[in-house]
Structure formats: C-alpha cells, structure tokens
Short mmCIF file of C-alpha atoms in Angstrom, two decimals:
data_model
loop_
_atom_site.label_atom_id
_atom_site.label_comp_id
_atom_site.label_asym_id
_atom_site.label_seq_id
_atom_site.Cartn_x
_atom_site.Cartn_y
_atom_site.Cartn_z
CA MET C 609 142.19 99.79 295.17
CA LYS C 610 144.30 101.66 297.78
CA THR C 611 146.87 102.35 295.25
CA TRP C 612 144.41 103.63 292.75
CA TRP C 613 142.88 105.93 295.31
CA LEU C 614 146.31 107.35 296.32
CA ARG C 615 147.33 107.96 292.71
CA LEU C 616 143.98 109.80 292.15
CA SER C 617 144.49 112.00 295.21
CA LEU C 618 148.07 112.88 294.13
CA LEU C 619 146.76 113.92 290.67
CA ILE C 620 144.03 116.14 292.17
CA LEU C 621 146.70 117.74 294.38
CA VAL C 622 148.99 118.27 291.53
CA PHE C 623 146.18 119.81 289.32
CA LEU C 624 145.28 122.21 292.22
CA ALA C 625 148.87 123.10 292.66
CA ILE C 626 149.59 123.74 288.96
CA GLY C 627 146.34 124.92 287.49
CA PRO C 628 145.42 128.62 287.25
CA ARG C 629 144.37 130.01 290.77
CA HIS C 630 142.92 133.37 289.39
CA SER C 631 140.49 134.42 286.75
CA ALA C 632 141.05 137.42 284.61
CA ARG C 633 141.63 140.47 286.60
CA ALA C 634 138.96 143.10 286.70
CA GLY C 635 139.06 145.48 283.61
CA VAL C 636 141.25 143.19 281.71
CA ALA C 637 140.46 142.69 277.99
CA VAL C 638 139.95 139.06 277.16
CA VAL C 639 141.01 137.88 273.61
CA ASP C 640 138.82 135.24 271.73
CA ARG C 641 140.65 131.85 272.60
CA GLY C 642 138.30 129.96 270.28
CA THR C 643 140.31 130.46 267.13
CA LEU C 644 143.78 131.14 265.68
CA THR C 645 142.23 133.23 262.89
CA GLY C 646 142.86 136.80 263.23
CA LYS C 647 145.58 136.35 265.86
CA VAL C 648 149.15 137.63 266.15
CA MET C 649 150.97 135.09 268.41
CA CYS C 650 154.46 135.04 269.60
CA GLY C 651 156.85 132.10 270.33
CA TYR C 652 157.68 132.06 274.05
CA GLN C 653 160.89 130.28 274.94
CA GLY C 654 160.72 130.58 278.66
CA TRP C 655 164.21 128.75 278.95
CA PHE C 656 166.27 131.14 280.87
CA ASN C 657 167.71 130.05 284.19
CA CYS C 658 170.26 131.91 286.58
CA GLU C 659 172.26 130.62 289.47
CA GLY C 660 170.24 130.94 292.62
CA ASP C 661 166.83 130.95 290.99
CA GLY C 662 165.55 127.78 292.61
CA ALA C 663 165.62 125.69 289.49
CA ASP C 664 169.03 124.18 290.17
CA ARG C 665 170.16 124.58 286.54
CA GLY C 666 172.71 127.30 287.07
CA TRP C 667 173.23 129.66 284.13
CA PHE C 668 171.08 128.24 281.21
CA HIS C 669 170.64 129.86 277.95
CA TRP C 670 172.38 132.88 279.10
CA THR C 671 175.94 131.52 278.69
CA LYS C 672 178.17 129.38 276.42
CA ASP C 673 179.20 126.93 279.29
CA ARG C 674 177.71 126.66 282.76
CA GLY C 675 179.90 129.20 284.21
CA ARG C 676 178.86 132.73 285.21
CA LEU C 677 177.31 135.23 282.78
CA GLU C 678 180.41 137.45 282.24
CA PRO C 679 182.52 138.83 279.63
CA GLY C 680 183.67 136.22 277.21
CA ASN C 681 180.99 133.68 278.33
CA ALA C 682 177.77 135.32 276.95
CA LYS C 683 175.43 133.29 274.47
CA ILE C 684 173.07 136.26 273.88
CA ASP C 685 173.40 139.06 271.47
CA LEU C 686 170.51 141.32 273.04
CA TRP C 687 170.27 142.36 276.64
CA PRO C 688 166.82 142.47 278.43
CA ASP C 689 165.50 145.65 279.99
CA VAL C 690 165.02 144.59 283.55
CA SER C 691 164.13 148.05 284.96
CA GLU C 692 160.54 146.95 285.63
CA LEU C 693 161.51 143.90 287.61
CA GLY C 694 161.54 143.53 291.35
CA PRO C 695 164.71 143.08 293.32
CA ASP C 696 164.00 139.45 293.65
CA GLU C 697 163.69 138.93 290.06
CA ARG C 698 167.12 140.40 289.15
CA PHE C 699 170.21 138.38 288.89
CA PRO C 700 173.58 140.05 288.92
CA THR C 701 176.10 139.12 286.21
CA GLY C 702 179.80 139.68 285.72
CA PHE C 703 179.03 142.47 283.20
CA LYS C 704 178.93 146.25 284.12
CA HIS C 705 177.15 149.18 282.43
CA ALA C 706 179.19 152.21 281.37
CA ASP C 707 178.33 153.95 284.68
CA GLY C 708 179.81 151.22 286.67
CA ARG C 709 176.49 149.48 287.58
CA VAL C 710 176.20 145.72 287.78
CA ALA C 711 174.16 144.24 284.75
CA GLU C 712 171.43 142.04 285.63
CA VAL C 713 169.07 139.56 283.90
CA PHE C 714 166.04 137.47 284.63
CA SER C 715 164.96 134.00 285.13
CA SER C 716 161.99 132.36 283.40
CA PHE C 717 161.63 130.22 286.66
CA LYS C 718 160.28 133.29 288.50
CA GLU C 719 156.57 133.49 288.44
CA ALA C 720 156.40 137.37 288.78
CA THR C 721 158.68 137.69 285.78
CA VAL C 722 156.56 135.44 283.35
CA LEU C 723 153.37 137.13 284.84
CA ARG C 724 154.86 140.51 283.87
CA HIS C 725 155.48 139.22 280.36
CA PHE C 726 151.81 138.36 280.03
CA GLN C 727 150.88 141.70 281.33
CA TRP C 728 152.96 143.22 278.52
CA LEU C 729 151.22 141.02 276.06
CA HIS C 730 147.84 142.43 277.34
CA ASP C 731 149.06 146.05 277.59
CA TYR C 732 150.42 146.15 274.12
CA GLY C 733 147.41 144.15 272.57
CA ILE C 734 149.26 140.97 271.57
CA ASP C 735 147.03 137.93 271.56
CA GLY C 736 149.24 135.34 273.26
CA VAL C 737 152.03 132.79 272.92
CA PHE C 738 153.00 129.33 271.72
CA LEU C 739 154.92 128.00 274.70
CA GLN C 740 157.91 126.22 273.49
CA ARG C 741 158.31 122.68 275.03
CA PHE C 742 161.52 120.93 273.95
CA ALA C 743 161.19 117.19 273.59
CA VAL C 744 164.69 116.70 274.59
CA ASP C 745 164.49 118.97 277.64
CA VAL C 746 161.48 117.38 279.21
CA GLN C 747 163.35 113.95 279.41
CA SER C 748 165.63 115.14 282.16
CA PRO C 749 164.12 115.61 285.69
CA ARG C 750 165.44 119.09 285.97
CA GLY C 751 164.39 120.08 282.56
CA LEU C 752 160.91 118.64 283.12
CA ARG C 753 160.62 120.54 286.31
CA HIS C 754 161.60 123.70 284.84
CA ASN C 755 159.28 123.40 281.93
CA ASN C 756 156.41 122.48 284.10
CA ILE C 757 156.88 125.39 286.39
CA VAL C 758 157.15 127.83 283.43
CA LEU C 759 153.98 126.10 282.00
CA ASN C 760 152.24 126.84 285.15
CA HIS C 761 153.46 130.42 285.18
CA CYS C 762 152.09 130.83 281.66
CA ARG C 763 148.61 129.31 282.53
CA ARG C 764 148.23 131.87 285.28
CA GLY C 765 149.52 134.59 283.14
CA ALA C 766 147.39 134.00 280.35
CA GLU C 767 144.26 133.71 282.47
CA GLN C 768 145.01 136.78 284.57
CA PHE C 769 145.61 139.03 281.71
CA GLY C 770 143.13 137.60 279.20
CA ARG C 771 145.59 136.09 276.84
CA ALA C 772 145.68 132.84 274.83
CA TYR C 773 148.40 130.25 275.07
CA ALA C 774 148.97 126.81 273.41
CA VAL C 775 151.84 124.16 273.85
CA MET C 776 154.31 123.89 271.01
CA TYR C 777 156.57 120.77 270.99
CA ASP C 778 159.99 121.39 269.53
CA LEU C 779 161.27 117.92 268.26
CA SER C 780 164.82 119.50 267.59
CA GLY C 781 167.48 117.05 268.86
CA LEU C 782 165.09 114.20 269.53
CA ARG C 783 166.60 110.87 268.90
CA SER C 784 164.94 108.10 266.70
CA ASN C 785 162.19 105.94 268.40
CA ARG C 786 161.51 108.59 270.99
CA ILE C 787 158.24 109.84 269.76
CA SER C 788 156.42 107.83 272.31
CA GLN C 789 157.96 110.01 274.98
CA VAL C 790 156.32 113.04 273.55
CA ILE C 791 153.10 111.33 273.29
CA ALA C 792 153.38 110.29 276.96
CA ASP C 793 154.19 113.88 277.90
CA TRP C 794 151.21 115.15 276.02
CA ARG C 795 148.96 112.62 277.93
CA THR C 796 150.29 113.92 281.29
CA LEU C 797 149.56 117.54 280.20
CA ARG C 798 146.14 116.94 278.85
CA HIS C 799 144.81 114.20 281.00
CA GLU C 800 146.44 114.70 284.27
CA LEU C 801 147.45 118.32 284.48
CA ARG C 802 144.33 119.20 282.27
CA VAL C 803 145.88 122.16 280.50
CA THR C 804 143.30 122.16 277.66
CA ASP C 805 140.53 122.70 280.34
CA ASP C 806 141.94 126.13 280.87
CA ALA C 807 139.72 128.94 279.41
CA ALA C 808 143.00 130.51 278.23
CA TYR C 809 144.14 127.39 276.27
CA LEU C 810 143.86 128.23 272.53
CA ARG C 811 141.37 126.31 270.41
CA HIS C 812 141.15 126.20 266.70
CA ARG C 813 138.39 124.61 264.48
CA GLY C 814 136.53 123.64 267.63
CA ARG C 815 139.48 121.76 269.35
CA PRO C 816 142.46 122.30 271.53
CA LEU C 817 145.52 123.46 269.27
CA VAL C 818 148.78 121.62 269.68
CA ALA C 819 151.82 122.70 267.58
CA VAL C 820 154.58 120.31 266.60
CA TRP C 821 157.75 122.20 265.29
CA GLY C 822 160.45 120.47 263.16
CA VAL C 823 158.62 118.26 260.76
CA GLY C 824 160.30 117.51 257.33
CA PHE C 825 163.66 119.35 257.65
CA SER C 826 166.50 118.15 255.60
CA ASP C 827 169.16 118.83 258.38
CA ASP C 828 169.71 115.05 259.17
CA ARG C 829 167.39 114.86 262.05
CA ASP C 830 167.29 111.39 263.77
CA TYR C 831 163.47 111.07 263.88
CA THR C 832 161.61 110.40 260.61
CA LEU C 833 158.51 111.39 258.91
CA ALA C 834 156.89 108.15 259.86
CA GLU C 835 157.41 108.89 263.48
CA CYS C 836 155.97 112.55 263.09
CA LEU C 837 152.92 110.87 261.30
CA GLU C 838 152.60 108.66 264.46
CA LEU C 839 152.45 111.75 266.64
CA VAL C 840 150.09 113.56 264.40
CA GLU C 841 147.70 110.73 264.25
CA PHE C 842 147.73 110.36 268.11
CA LEU C 843 147.06 114.10 268.76
CA LYS C 844 144.13 113.87 266.23
CA ARG C 845 142.63 110.82 267.94
CA ASP C 846 143.08 112.74 271.20
CA GLY C 847 140.67 115.30 269.93
CA CYS C 848 143.18 118.06 269.07
CA SER C 849 143.84 120.41 266.20
CA VAL C 850 147.49 120.25 264.99
CA MET C 851 149.74 122.98 263.72
CA LEU C 852 152.88 121.70 262.10
CA GLY C 853 155.99 123.81 262.00
CA VAL C 854 157.82 122.98 258.64
CA PRO C 855 160.74 124.17 256.44
CA THR C 856 160.47 127.23 254.30
CA TYR C 857 160.42 125.24 250.98
CA TRP C 858 157.98 122.54 252.27
CA ARG C 859 155.85 122.89 249.34
CA GLU C 860 158.49 122.55 246.71
CA LEU C 861 160.30 119.83 248.76
CA LYS C 862 163.81 121.40 248.24
CA ASN C 863 166.40 123.35 250.07
CA ASP C 864 165.65 123.15 253.84
CA ALA C 865 162.85 120.55 253.24
CA LEU C 866 163.20 116.79 252.72
CA PRO C 867 162.62 115.76 249.17
CA ASP C 868 159.90 113.29 250.12
CA PRO C 869 156.23 113.51 248.88
CA ALA C 870 155.23 111.87 252.18
CA LEU C 871 155.71 115.20 253.81
CA HIS C 872 152.73 116.56 251.74
CA GLU C 873 150.63 113.61 252.89
CA LEU C 874 151.35 114.19 256.44
CA LEU C 875 150.53 117.89 256.14
CA LYS C 876 147.23 117.16 254.81
CA LEU C 877 146.26 115.38 258.07
CA ALA C 878 147.09 118.60 260.13
CA ASP C 879 144.97 121.69 260.41
CA VAL C 880 147.51 124.48 260.31
CA VAL C 881 150.84 124.70 258.39
CA SER C 882 153.55 127.10 259.53
CA PRO C 883 156.74 127.44 257.54
CA TRP C 884 159.90 128.68 259.37
CA THR C 885 161.48 131.54 257.66
CA VAL C 886 163.70 133.15 260.12
CA GLY C 887 166.97 134.03 258.19
CA ARG C 888 165.49 133.18 254.75
CA TYR C 889 165.39 136.87 253.77
CA ARG C 890 167.22 139.98 255.02
CA SER C 891 165.57 143.13 253.71
CA PRO C 892 162.25 144.52 252.81
CA ALA C 893 163.03 143.97 249.18
CA GLU C 894 163.54 140.33 249.81
CA VAL C 895 160.46 140.12 251.80
CA ALA C 896 158.43 141.39 248.96
CA ARG C 897 160.00 138.75 246.63
CA HIS C 898 159.27 136.08 249.23
CA GLN C 899 155.63 137.23 249.25
CA VAL C 900 155.35 136.46 245.51
CA ASN C 901 157.48 133.41 245.24
CA LEU C 902 156.47 131.58 248.41
CA LEU C 903 153.56 133.16 250.55
CA GLN C 904 151.04 133.40 247.73
CA PRO C 905 151.75 129.97 246.22
CA ASP C 906 151.72 128.37 249.82
CA LEU C 907 148.43 130.00 250.75
CA ALA C 908 146.77 128.67 247.39
CA TRP C 909 148.19 125.08 248.20
CA CYS C 910 146.74 125.22 251.72
CA ALA C 911 143.44 126.54 250.55
CA GLU C 912 143.10 123.65 248.16
CA ALA C 913 144.01 121.21 250.85
CA LYS C 914 141.78 122.94 253.34
CA LEU C 915 144.55 123.83 255.66
CA ASP C 916 145.07 127.05 257.45
CA TYR C 917 148.38 128.94 257.13
CA LEU C 918 150.36 130.66 259.81
CA PRO C 919 153.35 132.57 258.32
CA VAL C 920 156.36 133.42 260.66
CA VAL C 921 158.01 136.75 260.78
CA PHE C 922 160.95 137.99 262.88
CA PRO C 923 162.18 141.60 263.75
CA GLY C 924 165.87 140.88 262.93
CA PHE C 925 168.57 138.35 263.61
CA SER C 926 171.92 138.06 265.44
CA TRP C 927 173.41 134.88 266.93
CA HIS C 928 177.15 136.04 267.04
CA TYR C 929 177.70 134.35 270.44
CA LEU C 930 175.51 131.32 269.93
CA HIS C 931 176.95 130.20 266.43
CA GLY C 932 179.23 132.81 265.07
CA GLY C 933 178.68 135.07 262.13
CA GLY C 934 178.43 138.83 262.25
CA LEU C 935 176.86 140.70 265.15
CA ASP C 936 173.42 142.21 263.90
CA LEU C 937 173.50 139.84 261.01
CA ILE C 938 170.00 140.92 259.82
CA PRO C 939 169.43 144.44 260.85
CA ARG C 940 166.04 145.58 262.25
CA LEU C 941 166.03 148.82 260.26
CA GLN C 942 164.21 150.45 263.18
CA GLY C 943 161.10 148.32 262.81
CA ARG C 944 160.86 148.63 259.04
CA PHE C 945 162.08 145.05 258.30
CA LEU C 946 159.44 143.47 260.72
CA TRP C 947 156.62 145.81 259.41
CA SER C 948 157.39 144.76 255.79
CA GLN C 949 156.80 141.14 256.80
CA PHE C 950 153.40 141.88 258.44
CA ILE C 951 152.38 143.76 255.39
CA ALA C 952 153.56 140.93 253.01
CA ALA C 953 151.65 138.34 255.03
CA LYS C 954 148.58 140.45 254.95
CA ARG C 955 148.70 141.28 251.25
CA ALA C 956 149.26 137.53 250.39
CA GLY C 957 145.86 136.79 252.17
CA ALA C 958 147.23 135.27 255.51
CA GLU C 959 144.71 135.66 258.24
CA MET C 960 147.12 135.06 261.19
CA VAL C 961 150.72 135.30 261.91
CA TYR C 962 153.41 133.96 264.29
CA VAL C 963 156.11 136.38 265.67
CA ALA C 964 159.44 134.68 266.28
CA MET C 965 160.10 135.25 269.12
CA PHE C 966 158.80 137.04 272.23
CA ASP C 967 161.87 136.55 274.52
CA GLU C 968 164.58 135.10 272.32
CA VAL C 969 167.80 137.11 273.06
CA ASP C 970 170.04 134.15 272.05
CA GLU C 971 169.32 134.76 268.39
CA GLY C 972 168.59 138.46 268.61
CA THR C 973 164.88 138.00 267.55
CA ALA C 974 163.25 139.07 270.71
CA ILE C 975 160.33 141.67 270.61
CA PHE C 976 160.09 142.11 274.44
CA LYS C 977 161.72 144.88 276.36
CA CYS C 978 165.43 145.13 275.67
CA THR C 979 167.85 147.83 276.44
CA ASN C 980 170.14 150.25 274.54
CA ASP C 981 172.12 150.71 277.67
CA VAL C 982 173.84 147.49 277.23
CA PRO C 983 176.82 146.32 279.33
CA VAL C 984 180.34 147.38 278.11
CA ALA C 985 183.13 144.85 277.77
CA ASP C 986 186.15 144.73 275.41
CA GLN C 987 185.43 141.08 274.35
CA THR C 988 181.70 141.12 274.27
CA LYS C 989 179.45 143.66 272.40
CA PHE C 990 175.72 143.66 272.10
CA VAL C 991 172.91 144.69 269.76
CA THR C 992 170.61 147.30 270.71
CA TYR C 993 167.19 148.78 269.62
CA ASP C 994 169.08 151.51 267.87
CA GLY C 995 167.90 153.97 270.38
CA LEU C 996 164.20 153.22 269.97
CA PRO C 997 162.15 152.72 273.29
CA SER C 998 162.48 149.40 274.74
CA ASP C 999 158.78 148.63 274.13
CA PHE C 1000 158.95 149.73 270.38
CA TYR C 1001 158.64 146.20 269.08
CA LEU C 1002 155.77 145.31 271.36
CA LYS C 1003 154.06 148.39 270.21
CA LEU C 1004 154.67 147.46 266.53
CA THR C 1005 153.33 143.87 267.15
CA GLY C 1006 150.32 145.23 268.83
CA ALA C 1007 149.66 147.35 265.80
CA ALA C 1008 149.94 144.22 263.54
CA GLY C 1009 147.06 142.79 265.70
CA LYS C 1010 144.93 145.63 264.52
CA LEU C 1011 146.17 145.06 260.89
CA PHE C 1012 145.07 141.43 261.03
CA ARG C 1013 141.81 142.14 262.80
CA ASN C 1014 141.21 144.71 259.93
CA GLU C 1015 141.04 147.66 262.39
CA MET C 1016 143.50 149.65 260.39
CA PRO C 1017 144.45 149.92 256.74
CA VAL C 1018 147.21 148.15 254.99
CA GLN C 1019 150.11 150.74 254.74
CA GLU C 1020 153.80 150.20 253.58
CA THR C 1021 155.18 152.75 256.04
CA LEU C 1022 155.38 152.16 259.70
CA PRO C 1023 152.18 153.05 261.53
CA GLU C 1024 152.00 155.70 264.12
CA LEU C 1025 152.57 154.09 267.41
CA PRO C 1026 151.20 155.37 270.70
#
C-alpha cells in the first residue's frame, strides 16, 4: 500500500510539472482541436541541441559528428533566423557572417524558443503540429528526457497560442521485436502524463489522434507489418484514432512500398492515411502529374475504404551535408513549388494537408524563419530563401489554411501575402 501511494504521489507531481500551466492568452484565436479536417498541420522535429543548453547531448542534429558546429562539420543546408530570440536562446558557433559577426543557432530544449515557434504558428494562421517522437531516440535516458521536455514545451505552446498538437511516432531505425517499447511509451504519455487530456491535443473522429510514421516501406526495415498491426490494434483498443505515414506508392504496392497486400488490410484498420512524398517530384509540372496519377486515385481508394487522406507537401529540398547530392537539390522557386502542391491537393479533393516540415533545416524543408544572411565559409555553403523575407513560407502556409477552409478561391498563381 505504501509503495502504491508513493507511486501515485510521484505521478501527480510529474503531471503537475509537465502539464500545461497556462490557458490560452487573452485575445488569442483558438483553432478547433476536434478534427483534422480543414487543417494545415506541420511536422515539428524539435530535435536540435547545442553544447551548454542543459540537455547534456552536445551538438545534436546541427553537426555531422559531436564536435562544434563549424565550417566542415555542418549537417544543415538552411540557417535559422535567430534575430527574434533572446540572448539566452542563442548559441554561438564556429561560423561567421560576412560582416564578422559570430553566427548563432537555437536549441529545441529551450522553452522560450519552442513557445516562440508556437506563437509564429498562431501569428501566421497555421493550425498546429505533429510532434515527432522517434521510437529509437526515446530508448536512451538522454533522448527520452529531451523528447519529454520538448513535448512539455509544445503542450504549453499549443495551449497558450490556441494551436493543436498531436504525437507522431517515427519508427525509423527501430529494431525487430521492439514495438512493445513504443506501446509502453504511449501508455506513459496517455495514462501517466495524460497528454490527451490537454484541450490542445488534436482529436479526430471523436478520439485523440496518434500518428505512426514508417509503415510499409520497402527499404529493408527491421520491424514488420505484423508488428505495425500490433501497434495499431493497441492504439485502437486504447480509444485513439490512428494516422499512418506510408510510402508514396502504398496503393499500387510498388517502388517505395512493400509489395505485400497485408499493407492494405492494415490501412483499413486506421482512420487517416498520409503518404510520404518528399522528393518524389521536383517541379510544378511534376506536381500536376502527381495529382492525376496518384492523388486522385489515392483519394478514391480511401473514400471507398472510409479512410481520410492527408497529403504531404514540402517547400523544397536539400540535404547536401546530411547525405550528399547537390545543394538546393529541389529549388523552392520562390514559393511556387510549394503553392503548386497546395493547389494540387485541393483540386484533387483533399480536405487537409501536412507540411513537411516546420523546423527541418537538415533536409532544407523548413518553413519557419530562415535567413538570407547566411554564414560565409569556403568549405560550407548554405541555401537561402532567395532574398524573400524570412517569414515568407510561414505566410504562404497560412494562406493555404485559408484555401483549405474555403476562405479564398483556388488560384494557380501565388496569393497576395500580407
């Protein structure tokens, strides 16, 4: 009895420490967290650490190795705009700008920084985020601590600024027979930390929405479709709606998808299907072909199976320092590439959209504020926003929200942005 009471007391303390402490600020517009329909949601990595940020993970996701972020050791292709961050949120690097100033970056471990990101979501009319939770990362004590701290920041940010959030498990890198660890982690989040009790937690079809990304890919993953089925069945029994992140060619069971009909049977147990299309097309013309060849047939398949469909769009792509290949591999075309995808999804009949990603400078897909005043170094170059304002892609994504709420007409040309 004494042990039970001690455990309950500790859980209450944890919930009070981690749960949101503030309701929405006065005057803040609050999105409808009761449905994914009509939403423009972003993926939120929240995985950046810097030496001295308190997470004890050193430089994480900024660098190729654990050394300092400096010329020759960058793993990012875009440079974040930190001009609005406070002095305690900025971390100096070994890079310098053209005028000699030391170049700085941020840490996702800092609450003020994450709260500011949610304020940007609010200010630019973007509905919310799917917070990435890597199944591999939460298996280490430091990784788990960082992920839980960032989750805490997101809970507060979503509540204070009237946004929605949901957990997205990324199974990438998970070894076989480890699905039980994902199940245990969700039990902790839901029944001990009680995340789905948050007013800001996104619900869909009347239940809390949980996303599982990495189902059915043909890239030799250790975990199997049977293990994914076990996870989906558990989440459904736990009273959740489930969104599955699947390959681009999931319907045809080819190319990036496993050629296994069991994938289709698994999808029919879910509530939302979201095919990963980053890098699958490179121009507005290819986007138009994608609409005809994949988006429209996908939506028809899902309608027959009574599934909702969440297409993925991305502003451009560059992972020169992460995996090689050309810098600025898929150009942004000053927003025309991203807007063409919003229009294609809308014309195909989609009622919601997922923007990859809010903060991923690693693969050059970020839409948050990035700078054109990038550091200067002989051996390390960076992609810019082509002279556009640092908030251009936030504004463009906010305009897409109006598009999917039917507050503006469908137009091929870029909308006039405030």
